[in-house]
Structures are given as structure tokens and as C-alpha cells.
Amino acid sequence: QKEVEQDPGPLSVPEGAIVSLNCTYSNSAFQYFMWYRQYSRKGPELLMYTYSSGNKEDGRFTAQVDKSSKYISLFIRDSQPSDSATYLCAMSPYSSASKIIFGSGTRLSIRP
Amino acid sequence: NAGVTQTPKFQVLKTGQSMTLQCAQDMNHNSMYWYRQDPGMGLRLIYYSASEGTTDKGEVPNGYNVSRLNKREFSLRLESAAPSQTSVYFCASTGRMGQGYGYTFGSGTRLTVV
């Protein structure tokens, strides 16, 4: 069993819809949670970063962490075609970058 | 533009050939990393360098070697390429070890071993 599970999709939604992307994990020691966005043939770029449980909002994006359920989510409001990309969750038991575990990514397509 | 530059962008190797993937960053970052990305597997850490002069193994180091040439450059070498090393390779850097949220990734090298 992988430490981090992420549905690969693809997920296709119409423009303007609310998108929910999720990851589950098994290691209760994870405390740092990240979401990366990766456009086709590009490197990942950091989208959101949260520490421990709770919510974090940045514009149209909201990251949620539920440590009791070992479940993290990324919500995208008013989705745009430019949001079409692969979204990778990532997490770590501490701030050491060498211990970051990435999910396999969810491919998202926003239909105009 | 500031960032992480990887060369080459594409490469086809025959089994047993060797090659070096180059990575350079101009952000004065201390830490640099090499990842490979395979379908359904996510990003897996091959090697990292916390600071100039140090290197350490990651999750999947077998078949690879690295050199931290100076603060800017971190190269990845395949001594005898195997088809299992067909992948997309990403170099990344961050300002301080422990700031995973500060990763900057390069655009990747797409390597095919036949």
C-alpha cells in the first residue's frame, strides 16, 4: 500500500464548476501538506502549503487537512480552462524536504 | 528569468550507454534535488544535496550517481542506462533544507532507454 493515495482521474468538469481534489495517506506522522500544479511538459509548481490540520484559502483555491481521517483536499472555485493541469498532493512528517512523499497526481480538465 | 535550468530536454539512449543530466539554478539556493516521475508513481527522490559539498541518497538511488559541482550546479549521471530508467527527470532547488514548500522545479528531461 502506498503511503499517499491519489485518484489519477482524469477529471473533466465544465468551466465555473467547483472542483474537489483529494488525497488519503497512511502515515499519521505527516504534518506538512502541499499541493502542486503541473502543466503538460512542465515541472510542478507549488500551489498551496499547510501545516497540520485546518483550512487555508488563497484566492479561488482552498486547501483542507483532516488529520483524524488522514485526508486532504484542494477545492477550486469558479474553475477556469487555465486550471487544466495535473495536481499533485505532497506531504512530509517534518519540514525536511528529503522526506516529502508525492501522490501520483490527478489530471484535471476544465471544459469551456 | 531566474529559475532552474535542465539540459538536455530530451534524450534517447541505448541500453548500457552513459550520460549526465545537467541542472543549474540561479536563485542562490542551498539545497538541490533530483526526482524521477513515472506514470502512476508520482515523484520519487533519487538524490539530494542539502548544501554545497554534500550529497545523500533518496528513495530510488540505485543506478545513479550525482555531483554537486558548486552551489549552482547539481548533475545526475547514469553510468550504464537500463530500460527501467526510462522516465522524466526533474531537478529542484530550495532556499533552506526544511522548506519543502519552497521547491522550484526545472522543466524536466525526458529520457528513453531502448
PDB file of C-alpha atoms in Angstrom:
ATOM      1  CA  GLN A   1       0.000   0.000   0.000  1.00  0.00           C
ATOM      2  CA  LYS A   2       1.307   3.424  -0.958  1.00  0.00           C
ATOM      3  CA  GLU A   3       1.797   5.988   1.796  1.00  0.00           C
ATOM      4  CA  VAL A   4      -0.127   8.553  -0.245  1.00  0.00           C
ATOM      5  CA  GLU A   5      -3.069   7.644  -2.477  1.00  0.00           C
ATOM      6  CA  GLN A   6      -4.482   9.953  -5.121  1.00  0.00           C
ATOM      7  CA  ASP A   7      -7.096   9.206  -7.759  1.00  0.00           C
ATOM      8  CA  PRO A   8      -5.378   9.653 -11.135  1.00  0.00           C
ATOM      9  CA  GLY A   9      -8.531  10.805 -12.916  1.00  0.00           C
ATOM     10  CA  PRO A  10      -8.898  12.172 -15.475  1.00  0.00           C
ATOM     11  CA  LEU A  11     -11.460  14.540 -14.048  1.00  0.00           C
ATOM     12  CA  SER A  12     -13.405  16.689 -16.515  1.00  0.00           C
ATOM     13  CA  VAL A  13     -15.721  19.489 -15.357  1.00  0.00           C
ATOM     14  CA  PRO A  14     -17.372  22.489 -17.054  1.00  0.00           C
ATOM     15  CA  GLU A  15     -15.968  25.964 -16.641  1.00  0.00           C
ATOM     16  CA  GLY A  16     -17.232  27.668 -13.496  1.00  0.00           C
ATOM     17  CA  ALA A  17     -17.736  24.436 -11.547  1.00  0.00           C
ATOM     18  CA  ILE A  18     -16.290  23.777  -8.103  1.00  0.00           C
ATOM     19  CA  VAL A  19     -13.558  21.164  -8.261  1.00  0.00           C
ATOM     20  CA  SER A  20     -12.632  18.883  -5.386  1.00  0.00           C
ATOM     21  CA  LEU A  21      -9.320  17.023  -5.462  1.00  0.00           C
ATOM     22  CA  ASN A  22      -8.387  14.620  -2.694  1.00  0.00           C
ATOM     23  CA  CYS A  23      -5.608  12.517  -1.229  1.00  0.00           C
ATOM     24  CA  THR A  24      -5.548   9.969   1.547  1.00  0.00           C
ATOM     25  CA  TYR A  25      -2.497   8.913   3.477  1.00  0.00           C
ATOM     26  CA  SER A  26      -1.486   6.265   5.951  1.00  0.00           C
ATOM     27  CA  ASN A  27       1.386   7.822   7.898  1.00  0.00           C
ATOM     28  CA  SER A  28      -0.011   9.624  10.943  1.00  0.00           C
ATOM     29  CA  ALA A  29       3.332  11.420  11.346  1.00  0.00           C
ATOM     30  CA  PHE A  30       2.710  13.642   8.309  1.00  0.00           C
ATOM     31  CA  GLN A  31       2.383  17.269   9.390  1.00  0.00           C
ATOM     32  CA  TYR A  32       3.264  19.332   6.310  1.00  0.00           C
ATOM     33  CA  PHE A  33       0.855  19.184   3.381  1.00  0.00           C
ATOM     34  CA  MET A  34       1.275  20.681  -0.055  1.00  0.00           C
ATOM     35  CA  TRP A  35      -0.466  20.879  -3.400  1.00  0.00           C
ATOM     36  CA  TYR A  36       1.484  21.282  -6.622  1.00  0.00           C
ATOM     37  CA  ARG A  37       0.143  22.094 -10.072  1.00  0.00           C
ATOM     38  CA  GLN A  38       1.884  20.656 -13.118  1.00  0.00           C
ATOM     39  CA  TYR A  39       1.091  21.769 -16.639  1.00  0.00           C
ATOM     40  CA  SER A  40       1.833  19.420 -19.516  1.00  0.00           C
ATOM     41  CA  ARG A  41       5.568  19.087 -20.201  1.00  0.00           C
ATOM     42  CA  LYS A  42       6.439  21.415 -17.318  1.00  0.00           C
ATOM     43  CA  GLY A  43       7.793  20.973 -13.823  1.00  0.00           C
ATOM     44  CA  PRO A  44       5.470  21.082 -10.788  1.00  0.00           C
ATOM     45  CA  GLU A  45       4.870  24.441  -9.123  1.00  0.00           C
ATOM     46  CA  LEU A  46       3.758  24.944  -5.538  1.00  0.00           C
ATOM     47  CA  LEU A  47       0.145  25.982  -5.225  1.00  0.00           C
ATOM     48  CA  MET A  48      -0.735  25.655  -1.538  1.00  0.00           C
ATOM     49  CA  TYR A  49       1.066  24.776   1.666  1.00  0.00           C
ATOM     50  CA  THR A  50      -0.462  23.983   5.060  1.00  0.00           C
ATOM     51  CA  TYR A  51       0.873  22.829   8.376  1.00  0.00           C
ATOM     52  CA  SER A  52      -1.119  20.376  10.495  1.00  0.00           C
ATOM     53  CA  SER A  53      -4.923  20.450  10.362  1.00  0.00           C
ATOM     54  CA  GLY A  54      -7.314  23.115   9.189  1.00  0.00           C
ATOM     55  CA  ASN A  55      -8.129  25.184   6.153  1.00  0.00           C
ATOM     56  CA  LYS A  56      -6.124  27.629   4.100  1.00  0.00           C
ATOM     57  CA  GLU A  57      -7.542  29.874   1.407  1.00  0.00           C
ATOM     58  CA  ASP A  58      -5.746  31.648  -1.434  1.00  0.00           C
ATOM     59  CA  GLY A  59      -7.988  33.289  -3.984  1.00  0.00           C
ATOM     60  CA  ARG A  60     -10.042  30.612  -5.712  1.00  0.00           C
ATOM     61  CA  PHE A  61      -8.129  27.801  -4.007  1.00  0.00           C
ATOM     62  CA  THR A  62      -8.821  26.277  -0.587  1.00  0.00           C
ATOM     63  CA  ALA A  63      -6.742  23.530   0.989  1.00  0.00           C
ATOM     64  CA  GLN A  64      -8.215  21.399   3.777  1.00  0.00           C
ATOM     65  CA  VAL A  65      -6.459  18.939   6.047  1.00  0.00           C
ATOM     66  CA  ASP A  66      -8.295  16.429   8.239  1.00  0.00           C
ATOM     67  CA  LYS A  67      -5.628  14.582  10.179  1.00  0.00           C
ATOM     68  CA  SER A  68      -8.146  12.485  12.086  1.00  0.00           C
ATOM     69  CA  SER A  69      -9.311  10.970   8.800  1.00  0.00           C
ATOM     70  CA  LYS A  70      -5.885  11.179   7.122  1.00  0.00           C
ATOM     71  CA  TYR A  71      -7.489  13.041   4.252  1.00  0.00           C
ATOM     72  CA  ILE A  72      -6.564  16.241   2.454  1.00  0.00           C
ATOM     73  CA  SER A  73      -8.490  18.193  -0.158  1.00  0.00           C
ATOM     74  CA  LEU A  74      -7.972  21.003  -2.622  1.00  0.00           C
ATOM     75  CA  PHE A  75     -11.034  22.963  -3.738  1.00  0.00           C
ATOM     76  CA  ILE A  76     -11.025  25.182  -6.808  1.00  0.00           C
ATOM     77  CA  ARG A  77     -13.903  27.659  -7.094  1.00  0.00           C
ATOM     78  CA  ASP A  78     -15.061  29.208 -10.360  1.00  0.00           C
ATOM     79  CA  SER A  79     -12.793  26.849 -12.300  1.00  0.00           C
ATOM     80  CA  GLN A  80     -11.180  28.188 -15.483  1.00  0.00           C
ATOM     81  CA  PRO A  81      -9.763  26.406 -18.556  1.00  0.00           C
ATOM     82  CA  SER A  82      -6.342  27.646 -17.397  1.00  0.00           C
ATOM     83  CA  ASP A  83      -6.748  25.411 -14.320  1.00  0.00           C
ATOM     84  CA  SER A  84      -6.458  22.352 -16.582  1.00  0.00           C
ATOM     85  CA  ALA A  85      -3.367  20.557 -15.311  1.00  0.00           C
ATOM     86  CA  THR A  86      -2.235  17.668 -13.152  1.00  0.00           C
ATOM     87  CA  TYR A  87      -2.479  18.326  -9.418  1.00  0.00           C
ATOM     88  CA  LEU A  88      -0.134  16.507  -7.073  1.00  0.00           C
ATOM     89  CA  CYS A  89      -0.527  16.343  -3.338  1.00  0.00           C
ATOM     90  CA  ALA A  90       2.607  16.043  -1.244  1.00  0.00           C
ATOM     91  CA  MET A  91       3.274  15.610   2.446  1.00  0.00           C
ATOM     92  CA  SER A  92       6.068  15.195   4.944  1.00  0.00           C
ATOM     93  CA  PRO A  93       6.434  14.202   8.589  1.00  0.00           C
ATOM     94  CA  TYR A  94       8.578  17.260   9.235  1.00  0.00           C
ATOM     95  CA  SER A  95       9.986  20.170   7.388  1.00  0.00           C
ATOM     96  CA  SER A  96      12.858  18.188   5.894  1.00  0.00           C
ATOM     97  CA  ALA A  97      12.445  18.342   2.146  1.00  0.00           C
ATOM     98  CA  SER A  98      14.169  14.988   1.776  1.00  0.00           C
ATOM     99  CA  LYS A  99      11.177  13.245   3.321  1.00  0.00           C
ATOM    100  CA  ILE A 100       8.435  14.623   1.108  1.00  0.00           C
ATOM    101  CA  ILE A 101       6.161  11.966  -0.374  1.00  0.00           C
ATOM    102  CA  PHE A 102       4.227  12.865  -3.504  1.00  0.00           C
ATOM    103  CA  GLY A 103       0.909  11.495  -4.688  1.00  0.00           C
ATOM    104  CA  SER A 104       0.759  10.247  -8.255  1.00  0.00           C
ATOM    105  CA  GLY A 105      -1.351  13.216  -9.390  1.00  0.00           C
ATOM    106  CA  THR A 106      -4.895  13.848 -10.633  1.00  0.00           C
ATOM    107  CA  ARG A 107      -5.325  15.051 -14.204  1.00  0.00           C
ATOM    108  CA  LEU A 108      -7.945  17.811 -14.355  1.00  0.00           C
ATOM    109  CA  SER A 109      -9.602  19.204 -17.481  1.00  0.00           C
ATOM    110  CA  ILE A 110     -11.893  22.258 -17.405  1.00  0.00           C
ATOM    111  CA  ARG A 111     -14.233  22.361 -20.408  1.00  0.00           C
ATOM    112  CA  PRO A 112     -15.017  25.879 -21.755  1.00  0.00           C
TER     113      PRO A 112
ATOM    114  CA  ASN B   1      14.434  34.541 -15.984  1.00  0.00           C
ATOM    115  CA  ALA B   2      15.503  33.200 -12.606  1.00  0.00           C
ATOM    116  CA  GLY B   3      14.893  29.530 -12.028  1.00  0.00           C
ATOM    117  CA  VAL B   4      16.140  26.012 -12.547  1.00  0.00           C
ATOM    118  CA  THR B   5      17.553  25.057 -15.934  1.00  0.00           C
ATOM    119  CA  GLN B   6      17.874  21.440 -17.021  1.00  0.00           C
ATOM    120  CA  THR B   7      19.705  20.080 -20.055  1.00  0.00           C
ATOM    121  CA  PRO B   8      19.051  18.236 -22.249  1.00  0.00           C
ATOM    122  CA  LYS B   9      15.266  18.369 -22.564  1.00  0.00           C
ATOM    123  CA  PHE B  10      15.051  15.078 -24.451  1.00  0.00           C
ATOM    124  CA  GLN B  11      17.424  12.126 -24.798  1.00  0.00           C
ATOM    125  CA  VAL B  12      17.308   8.621 -26.237  1.00  0.00           C
ATOM    126  CA  LEU B  13      19.947   6.178 -25.026  1.00  0.00           C
ATOM    127  CA  LYS B  14      20.770   2.612 -25.859  1.00  0.00           C
ATOM    128  CA  THR B  15      20.976   0.118 -23.004  1.00  0.00           C
ATOM    129  CA  GLY B  16      24.417   0.289 -21.433  1.00  0.00           C
ATOM    130  CA  GLN B  17      25.222   3.819 -22.564  1.00  0.00           C
ATOM    131  CA  SER B  18      26.083   6.511 -20.051  1.00  0.00           C
ATOM    132  CA  MET B  19      25.013  10.113 -19.817  1.00  0.00           C
ATOM    133  CA  THR B  20      24.914  13.069 -17.457  1.00  0.00           C
ATOM    134  CA  LEU B  21      21.874  15.233 -16.838  1.00  0.00           C
ATOM    135  CA  GLN B  22      22.765  18.804 -16.009  1.00  0.00           C
ATOM    136  CA  CYS B  23      20.962  21.149 -13.640  1.00  0.00           C
ATOM    137  CA  ALA B  24      21.733  24.732 -12.711  1.00  0.00           C
ATOM    138  CA  GLN B  25      19.885  27.255 -10.543  1.00  0.00           C
ATOM    139  CA  ASP B  26      20.470  30.984 -10.281  1.00  0.00           C
ATOM    140  CA  MET B  27      18.481  31.700  -7.110  1.00  0.00           C
ATOM    141  CA  ASN B  28      21.388  31.186  -4.691  1.00  0.00           C
ATOM    142  CA  HIS B  29      19.581  28.185  -3.197  1.00  0.00           C
ATOM    143  CA  ASN B  30      21.481  25.887  -0.852  1.00  0.00           C
ATOM    144  CA  SER B  31      19.611  22.628  -1.456  1.00  0.00           C
ATOM    145  CA  MET B  32      19.114  20.780  -4.722  1.00  0.00           C
ATOM    146  CA  TYR B  33      17.270  17.583  -5.632  1.00  0.00           C
ATOM    147  CA  TRP B  34      16.825  15.049  -8.412  1.00  0.00           C
ATOM    148  CA  TYR B  35      13.443  13.356  -8.859  1.00  0.00           C
ATOM    149  CA  ARG B  36      12.073  10.936 -11.401  1.00  0.00           C
ATOM    150  CA  GLN B  37       8.420  10.907 -12.413  1.00  0.00           C
ATOM    151  CA  ASP B  38       6.753   7.800 -13.787  1.00  0.00           C
ATOM    152  CA  PRO B  39       3.079   7.229 -14.664  1.00  0.00           C
ATOM    153  CA  GLY B  40       1.112   6.240 -11.579  1.00  0.00           C
ATOM    154  CA  MET B  41       4.161   6.566  -9.321  1.00  0.00           C
ATOM    155  CA  GLY B  42       4.341  10.247  -8.555  1.00  0.00           C
ATOM    156  CA  LEU B  43       7.655  11.970  -7.982  1.00  0.00           C
ATOM    157  CA  ARG B  44      10.352   9.878  -6.333  1.00  0.00           C
ATOM    158  CA  LEU B  45      13.528  11.328  -4.875  1.00  0.00           C
ATOM    159  CA  ILE B  46      16.738   9.921  -6.357  1.00  0.00           C
ATOM    160  CA  TYR B  47      19.433  12.020  -4.640  1.00  0.00           C
ATOM    161  CA  TYR B  48      19.643  15.344  -2.910  1.00  0.00           C
ATOM    162  CA  SER B  49      22.260  17.818  -1.798  1.00  0.00           C
ATOM    163  CA  ALA B  50      21.473  19.771   1.347  1.00  0.00           C
ATOM    164  CA  SER B  51      24.341  22.158   0.711  1.00  0.00           C
ATOM    165  CA  GLU B  52      27.415  22.546  -1.444  1.00  0.00           C
ATOM    166  CA  GLY B  53      29.780  19.652  -0.804  1.00  0.00           C
ATOM    167  CA  THR B  54      27.184  17.177   0.497  1.00  0.00           C
ATOM    168  CA  THR B  55      25.015  14.602  -1.235  1.00  0.00           C
ATOM    169  CA  ASP B  56      22.654  11.932   0.102  1.00  0.00           C
ATOM    170  CA  LYS B  57      20.580   9.095  -1.266  1.00  0.00           C
ATOM    171  CA  GLY B  58      16.866   9.404  -1.657  1.00  0.00           C
ATOM    172  CA  GLU B  59      14.223   6.759  -2.201  1.00  0.00           C
ATOM    173  CA  VAL B  60      15.486   5.308  -5.521  1.00  0.00           C
ATOM    174  CA  PRO B  61      19.272   5.890  -5.851  1.00  0.00           C
ATOM    175  CA  ASN B  62      20.320   2.610  -7.486  1.00  0.00           C
ATOM    176  CA  GLY B  63      21.860   3.063 -10.919  1.00  0.00           C
ATOM    177  CA  TYR B  64      22.568   6.785 -10.433  1.00  0.00           C
ATOM    178  CA  ASN B  65      25.363   8.989  -9.177  1.00  0.00           C
ATOM    179  CA  VAL B  66      25.385  12.713  -8.508  1.00  0.00           C
ATOM    180  CA  SER B  67      27.854  15.549  -8.249  1.00  0.00           C
ATOM    181  CA  ARG B  68      27.297  18.896  -6.571  1.00  0.00           C
ATOM    182  CA  LEU B  69      29.775  20.790  -8.706  1.00  0.00           C
ATOM    183  CA  ASN B  70      29.268  24.129  -6.928  1.00  0.00           C
ATOM    184  CA  LYS B  71      26.386  25.969  -5.310  1.00  0.00           C
ATOM    185  CA  ARG B  72      24.640  26.469  -8.659  1.00  0.00           C
ATOM    186  CA  GLU B  73      25.059  23.081 -10.333  1.00  0.00           C
ATOM    187  CA  PHE B  74      23.932  19.560  -9.483  1.00  0.00           C
ATOM    188  CA  SER B  75      24.378  16.803 -12.064  1.00  0.00           C
ATOM    189  CA  LEU B  76      22.894  13.314 -12.282  1.00  0.00           C
ATOM    190  CA  ARG B  77      24.822  10.541 -14.011  1.00  0.00           C
ATOM    191  CA  LEU B  78      23.602   7.242 -15.391  1.00  0.00           C
ATOM    192  CA  GLU B  79      26.670   5.017 -15.747  1.00  0.00           C
ATOM    193  CA  SER B  80      25.004   2.138 -17.611  1.00  0.00           C
ATOM    194  CA  ALA B  81      21.492   3.002 -18.678  1.00  0.00           C
ATOM    195  CA  ALA B  82      18.722   0.419 -18.380  1.00  0.00           C
ATOM    196  CA  PRO B  83      15.178   0.462 -19.843  1.00  0.00           C
ATOM    197  CA  SER B  84      13.846   0.779 -16.265  1.00  0.00           C
ATOM    198  CA  GLN B  85      15.443   4.226 -16.161  1.00  0.00           C
ATOM    199  CA  THR B  86      13.122   5.487 -18.883  1.00  0.00           C
ATOM    200  CA  SER B  87      11.412   8.371 -17.116  1.00  0.00           C
ATOM    201  CA  VAL B  88      11.047  12.113 -16.815  1.00  0.00           C
ATOM    202  CA  TYR B  89      13.725  13.566 -14.564  1.00  0.00           C
ATOM    203  CA  PHE B  90      13.211  16.774 -12.607  1.00  0.00           C
ATOM    204  CA  CYS B  91      15.749  18.857 -10.800  1.00  0.00           C
ATOM    205  CA  ALA B  92      14.554  21.122  -7.973  1.00  0.00           C
ATOM    206  CA  SER B  93      16.066  23.569  -5.518  1.00  0.00           C
ATOM    207  CA  THR B  94      15.052  25.270  -2.305  1.00  0.00           C
ATOM    208  CA  GLY B  95      16.486  28.037  -0.202  1.00  0.00           C
ATOM    209  CA  ARG B  96      16.964  26.091   3.008  1.00  0.00           C
ATOM    210  CA  MET B  97      16.783  22.427   3.802  1.00  0.00           C
ATOM    211  CA  GLY B  98      13.473  22.004   5.529  1.00  0.00           C
ATOM    212  CA  GLN B  99      11.493  24.368   3.364  1.00  0.00           C
ATOM    213  CA  GLY B 100       9.791  21.862   1.151  1.00  0.00           C
ATOM    214  CA  TYR B 101       7.160  24.402   0.319  1.00  0.00           C
ATOM    215  CA  GLY B 102       9.829  26.456  -1.376  1.00  0.00           C
ATOM    216  CA  TYR B 103      10.704  23.984  -4.120  1.00  0.00           C
ATOM    217  CA  THR B 104      11.397  25.365  -7.585  1.00  0.00           C
ATOM    218  CA  PHE B 105      11.391  22.705 -10.287  1.00  0.00           C
ATOM    219  CA  GLY B 106      13.034  22.678 -13.686  1.00  0.00           C
ATOM    220  CA  SER B 107      11.088  21.747 -16.818  1.00  0.00           C
ATOM    221  CA  GLY B 108      12.379  18.201 -16.895  1.00  0.00           C
ATOM    222  CA  THR B 109      14.481  15.863 -19.039  1.00  0.00           C
ATOM    223  CA  ARG B 110      12.567  13.171 -20.915  1.00  0.00           C
ATOM    224  CA  LEU B 111      14.816  10.131 -21.133  1.00  0.00           C
ATOM    225  CA  THR B 112      14.090   6.990 -23.121  1.00  0.00           C
ATOM    226  CA  VAL B 113      16.357   3.960 -22.842  1.00  0.00           C
ATOM    227  CA  VAL B 114      15.930   1.424 -25.634  1.00  0.00           C
TER     228      VAL B 114
END
